[in-house]
Short mmCIF file of C-alpha atoms in Angstrom, two decimals:
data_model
loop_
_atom_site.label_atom_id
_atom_site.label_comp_id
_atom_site.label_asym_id
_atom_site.label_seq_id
_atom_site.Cartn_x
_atom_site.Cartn_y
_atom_site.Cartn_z
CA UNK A 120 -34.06 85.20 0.01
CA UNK A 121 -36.87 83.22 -1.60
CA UNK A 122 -38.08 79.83 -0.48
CA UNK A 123 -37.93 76.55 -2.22
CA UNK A 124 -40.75 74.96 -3.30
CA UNK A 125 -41.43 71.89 -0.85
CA UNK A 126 -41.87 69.96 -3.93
CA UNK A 127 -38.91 71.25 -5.54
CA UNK A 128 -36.52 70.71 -2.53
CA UNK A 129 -37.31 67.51 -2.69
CA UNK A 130 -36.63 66.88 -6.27
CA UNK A 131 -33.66 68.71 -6.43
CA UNK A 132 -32.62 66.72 -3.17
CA UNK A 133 -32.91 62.99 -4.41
CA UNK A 134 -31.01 64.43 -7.86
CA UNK A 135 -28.50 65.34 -5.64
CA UNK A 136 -28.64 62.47 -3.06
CA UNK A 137 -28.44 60.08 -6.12
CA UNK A 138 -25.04 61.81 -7.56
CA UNK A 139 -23.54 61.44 -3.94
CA UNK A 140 -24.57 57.94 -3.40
CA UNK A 141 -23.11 56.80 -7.18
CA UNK A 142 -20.22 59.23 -7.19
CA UNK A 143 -16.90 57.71 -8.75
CA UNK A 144 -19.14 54.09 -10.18
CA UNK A 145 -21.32 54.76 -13.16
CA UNK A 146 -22.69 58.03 -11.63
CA UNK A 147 -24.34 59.15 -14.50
CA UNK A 148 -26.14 55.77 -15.38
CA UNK A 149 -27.55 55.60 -12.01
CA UNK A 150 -28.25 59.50 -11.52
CA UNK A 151 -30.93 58.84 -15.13
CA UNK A 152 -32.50 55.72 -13.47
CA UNK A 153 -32.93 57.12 -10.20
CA UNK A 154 -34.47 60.74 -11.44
CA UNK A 155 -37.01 58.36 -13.44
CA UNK A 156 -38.65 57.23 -10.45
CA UNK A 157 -39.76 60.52 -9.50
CA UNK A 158 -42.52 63.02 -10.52
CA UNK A 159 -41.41 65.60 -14.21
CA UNK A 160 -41.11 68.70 -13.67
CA UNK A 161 -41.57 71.46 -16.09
CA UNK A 162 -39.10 73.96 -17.64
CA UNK A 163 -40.34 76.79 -15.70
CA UNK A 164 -39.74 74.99 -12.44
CA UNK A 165 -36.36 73.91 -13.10
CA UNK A 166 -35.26 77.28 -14.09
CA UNK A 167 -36.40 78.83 -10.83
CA UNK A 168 -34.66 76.27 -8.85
CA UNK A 169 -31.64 76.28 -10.05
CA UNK A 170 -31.91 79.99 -8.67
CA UNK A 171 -31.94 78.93 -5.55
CA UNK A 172 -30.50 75.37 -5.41
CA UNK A 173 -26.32 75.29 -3.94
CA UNK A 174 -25.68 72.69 -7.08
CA UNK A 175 -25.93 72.54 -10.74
CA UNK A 176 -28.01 70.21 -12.19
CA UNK A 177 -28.71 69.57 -15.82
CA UNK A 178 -32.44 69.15 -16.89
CA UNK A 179 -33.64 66.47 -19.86
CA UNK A 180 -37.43 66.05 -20.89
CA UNK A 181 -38.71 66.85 -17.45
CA UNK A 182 -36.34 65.14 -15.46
CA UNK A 183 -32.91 66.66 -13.91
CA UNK A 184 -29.41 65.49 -13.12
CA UNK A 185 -27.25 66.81 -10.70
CA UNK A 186 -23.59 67.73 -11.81
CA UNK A 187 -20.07 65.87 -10.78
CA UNK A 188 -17.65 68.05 -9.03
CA UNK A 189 -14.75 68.39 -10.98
CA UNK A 190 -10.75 67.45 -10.63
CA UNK A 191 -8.06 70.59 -10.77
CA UNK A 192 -7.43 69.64 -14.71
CA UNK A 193 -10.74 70.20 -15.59
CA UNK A 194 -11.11 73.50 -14.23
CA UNK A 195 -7.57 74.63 -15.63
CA UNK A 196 -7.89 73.74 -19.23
CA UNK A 197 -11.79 75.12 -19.03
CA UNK A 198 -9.86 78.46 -17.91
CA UNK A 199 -7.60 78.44 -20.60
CA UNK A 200 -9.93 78.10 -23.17
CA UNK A 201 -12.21 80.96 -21.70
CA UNK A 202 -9.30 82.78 -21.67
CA UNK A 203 -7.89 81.91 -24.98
CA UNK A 204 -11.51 82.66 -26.34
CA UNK A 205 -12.45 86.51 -24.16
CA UNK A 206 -8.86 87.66 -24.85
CA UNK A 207 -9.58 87.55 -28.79
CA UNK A 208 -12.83 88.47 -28.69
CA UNK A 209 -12.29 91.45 -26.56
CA UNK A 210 -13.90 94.27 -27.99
CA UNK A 211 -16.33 91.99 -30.82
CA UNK A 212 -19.88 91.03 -30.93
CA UNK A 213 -19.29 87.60 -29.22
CA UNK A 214 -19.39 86.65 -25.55
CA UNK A 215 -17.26 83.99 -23.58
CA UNK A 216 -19.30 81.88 -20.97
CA UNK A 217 -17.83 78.84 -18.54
CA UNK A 218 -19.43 76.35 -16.72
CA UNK A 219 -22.15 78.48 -15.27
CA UNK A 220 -24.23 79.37 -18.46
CA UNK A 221 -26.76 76.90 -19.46
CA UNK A 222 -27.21 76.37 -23.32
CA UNK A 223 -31.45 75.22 -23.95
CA UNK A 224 -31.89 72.70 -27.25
CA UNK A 225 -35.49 71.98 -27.22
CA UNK A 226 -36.49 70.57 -23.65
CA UNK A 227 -33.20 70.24 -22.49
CA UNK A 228 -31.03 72.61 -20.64
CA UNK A 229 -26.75 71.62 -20.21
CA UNK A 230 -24.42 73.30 -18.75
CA UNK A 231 -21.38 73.28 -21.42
CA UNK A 232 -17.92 74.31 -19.85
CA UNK A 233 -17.36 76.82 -22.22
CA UNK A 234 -19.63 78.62 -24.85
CA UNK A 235 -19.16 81.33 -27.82
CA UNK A 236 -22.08 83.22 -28.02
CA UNK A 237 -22.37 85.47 -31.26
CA UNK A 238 -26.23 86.00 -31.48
CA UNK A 239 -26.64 89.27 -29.78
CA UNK A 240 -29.83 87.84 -27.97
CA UNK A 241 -29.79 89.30 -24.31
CA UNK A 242 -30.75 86.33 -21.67
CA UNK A 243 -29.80 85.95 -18.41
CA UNK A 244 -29.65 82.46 -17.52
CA UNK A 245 -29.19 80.62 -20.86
CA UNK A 246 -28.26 80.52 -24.89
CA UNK A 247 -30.03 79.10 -27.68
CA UNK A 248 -27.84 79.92 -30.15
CA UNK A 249 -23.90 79.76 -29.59
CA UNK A 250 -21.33 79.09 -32.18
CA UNK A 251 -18.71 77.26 -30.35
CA UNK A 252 -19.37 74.84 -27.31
CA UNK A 253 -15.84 73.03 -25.61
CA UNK A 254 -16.48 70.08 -22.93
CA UNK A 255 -13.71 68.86 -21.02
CA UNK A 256 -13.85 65.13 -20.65
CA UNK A 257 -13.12 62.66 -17.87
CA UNK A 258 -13.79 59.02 -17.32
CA UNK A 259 -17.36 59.58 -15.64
CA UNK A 260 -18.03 61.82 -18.44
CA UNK A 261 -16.55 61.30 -21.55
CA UNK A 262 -19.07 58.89 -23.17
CA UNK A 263 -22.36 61.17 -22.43
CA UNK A 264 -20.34 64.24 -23.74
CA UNK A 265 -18.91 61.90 -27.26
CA UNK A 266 -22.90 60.86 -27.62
CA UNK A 267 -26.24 61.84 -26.07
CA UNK A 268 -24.56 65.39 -25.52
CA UNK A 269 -22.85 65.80 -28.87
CA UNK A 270 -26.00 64.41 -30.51
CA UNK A 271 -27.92 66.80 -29.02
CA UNK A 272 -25.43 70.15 -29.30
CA UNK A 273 -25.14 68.76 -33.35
CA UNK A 274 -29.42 69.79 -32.97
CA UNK A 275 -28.62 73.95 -32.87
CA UNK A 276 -28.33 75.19 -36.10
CA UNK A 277 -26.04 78.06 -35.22
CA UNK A 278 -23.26 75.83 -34.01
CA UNK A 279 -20.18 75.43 -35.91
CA UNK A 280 -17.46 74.11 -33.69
CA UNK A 281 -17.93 71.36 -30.82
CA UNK A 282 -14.71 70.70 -29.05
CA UNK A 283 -13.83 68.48 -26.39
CA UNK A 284 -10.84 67.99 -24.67
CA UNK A 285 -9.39 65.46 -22.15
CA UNK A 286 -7.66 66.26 -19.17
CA UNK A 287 -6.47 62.95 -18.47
CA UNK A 288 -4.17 62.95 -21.24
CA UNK A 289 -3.44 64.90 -24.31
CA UNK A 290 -5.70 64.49 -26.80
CA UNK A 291 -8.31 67.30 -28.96
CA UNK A 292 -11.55 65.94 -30.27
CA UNK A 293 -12.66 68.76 -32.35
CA UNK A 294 -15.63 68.60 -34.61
CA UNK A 295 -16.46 71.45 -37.18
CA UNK A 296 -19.71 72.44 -40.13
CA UNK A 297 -18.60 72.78 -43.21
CA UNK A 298 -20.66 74.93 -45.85
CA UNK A 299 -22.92 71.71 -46.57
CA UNK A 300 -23.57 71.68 -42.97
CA UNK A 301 -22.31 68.55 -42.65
CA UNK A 302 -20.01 67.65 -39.08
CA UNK A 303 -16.35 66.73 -39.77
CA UNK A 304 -14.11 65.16 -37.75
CA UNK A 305 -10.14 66.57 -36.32
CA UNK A 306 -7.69 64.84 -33.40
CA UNK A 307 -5.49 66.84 -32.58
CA UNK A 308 -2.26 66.79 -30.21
CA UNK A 309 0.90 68.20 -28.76
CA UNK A 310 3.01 69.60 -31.56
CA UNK A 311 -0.68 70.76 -33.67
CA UNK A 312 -2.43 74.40 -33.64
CA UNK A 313 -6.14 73.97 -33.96
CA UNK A 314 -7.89 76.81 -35.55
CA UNK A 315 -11.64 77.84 -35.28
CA UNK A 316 -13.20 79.10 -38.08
CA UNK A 317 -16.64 80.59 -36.59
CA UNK A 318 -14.07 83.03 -34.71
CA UNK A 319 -11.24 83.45 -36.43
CA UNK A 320 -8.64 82.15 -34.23
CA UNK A 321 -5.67 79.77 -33.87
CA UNK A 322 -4.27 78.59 -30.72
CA UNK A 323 -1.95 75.79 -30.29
CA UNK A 324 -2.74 72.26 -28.34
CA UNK A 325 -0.04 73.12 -25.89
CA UNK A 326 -1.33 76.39 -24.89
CA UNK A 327 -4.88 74.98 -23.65
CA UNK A 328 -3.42 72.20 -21.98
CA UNK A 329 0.24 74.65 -20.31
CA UNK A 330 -0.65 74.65 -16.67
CA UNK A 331 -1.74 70.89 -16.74
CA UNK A 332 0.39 68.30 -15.54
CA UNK A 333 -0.84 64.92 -16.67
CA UNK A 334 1.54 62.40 -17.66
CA UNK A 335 1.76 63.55 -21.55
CA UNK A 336 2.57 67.05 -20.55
CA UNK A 337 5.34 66.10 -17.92
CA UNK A 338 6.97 64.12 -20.77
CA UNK A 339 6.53 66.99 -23.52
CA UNK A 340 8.12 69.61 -21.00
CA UNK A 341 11.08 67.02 -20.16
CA UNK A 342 11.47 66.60 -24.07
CA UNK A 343 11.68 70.25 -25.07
CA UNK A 344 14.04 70.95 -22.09
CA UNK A 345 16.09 68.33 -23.24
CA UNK A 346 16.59 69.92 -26.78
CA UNK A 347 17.48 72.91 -25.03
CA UNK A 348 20.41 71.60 -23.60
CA UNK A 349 21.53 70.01 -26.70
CA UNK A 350 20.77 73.61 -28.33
CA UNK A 351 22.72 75.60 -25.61
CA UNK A 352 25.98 72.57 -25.75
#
């Protein structure tokens, strides 16, 4: 196994010890000021230690961020929507990534939750060119991923669809390019089908969110069972 750089470890480290020691107060906030105090490092040497480093971390003009674990939701409705996206695009010129696959705009490298990749162009470690990106939002992240992120995803000009979903409750931001390439807005919820263009797919609002069980799902399950019963009187 390679080394890490001395000066690397201890980059990566304080990104790391900073994220533990704001954790669950304004994490992210704290994780930017922190990293600021501490020596850029370039592209190059982010890339290679994120090879060898146990945690993701995100990387912005020089300076990197490590990642917040994530809460059972999260990961569920980030499985879904791989799955609802690889199961349709089985056999087509696209490929489905999640949570591991960095996606580079400019000097900045994120880690998306889940990607659509239609370019063809064969990289290992990141895409430059996707055509659907999904986020799944929480408290601690939901404003980065509704501004600096979305700002910055809005930058690659092969996008078409940015989604992003909470897991708190039920609720589908879902922005799309139309042929002016201009962004427009959709909100979606329980009851809708949401359908990406770039891909040619529909899928309903209750299929990404089925094996979650926040408080708006409990009550749409309890509701449809109920009109069962009156069905089956």
């Amino acid at each position: 196994m390679r080394s890490f750089p001395e000066r690397l470890r201890s980059l990566f480290f304080m990104a790391e010890k900073c994220y533990m020691l704001f954790h669950g107060t304004d994490s992210q906030e704290m994780n930017m000021s922190f990293a600021k105090k501490y020596d850029l490092i370039s592209e190059q040497e982010y890339l290679n230690g994120e090879l060898l480093s146990e945690i993701r971390h995100e990387y912005i003009d020089g300076e990197i961020y490590a990642m917040v674990g994530a809460h059972k939701y999260h990961n569920q409705i980030t499985g879904e929507m791989f799955r609802i996206f690889a199961n349709h695009l089985l056999g087509k010129p696209c490929q489905t990534y999640a949570s591991d696959m960095k996606v580079k705009i400019d000097r900045k490298y994120f880690y998306p939750d889940v990607m659509v990749d239609c370019s063809n162009e064969d990289t290992d470690y990141f895409v430059e060119k996707p055509s659907i990106i999904v986020e799944v939002l929480s408290k601690s992240t939901r404003q980065r991923d509704k501004t600096d992120k979305r700002r910055a995803y809005f930058q690659i000009s092969t996008l078409k669809e940015y989604v992003m979903i909470e897991q708190d409750f039920v609720e589908i931001e879902f922005w799309s390019r139309d042929q002016d390439n201009r962004w427009q807005q959709s909100v979606y919820y329980l009851g809708d089908d949401i359908t990406f263009h770039s891909i040619d797919l529909t899928a309903s609002v209750e299929d990404i969110y089925r094996q979650v069980k926040n408080e708006d799902m409990l009550a749409w399950w309890g509701k449809k069972q109920q009109e069962q019963q009156q069905l089956d009187l």
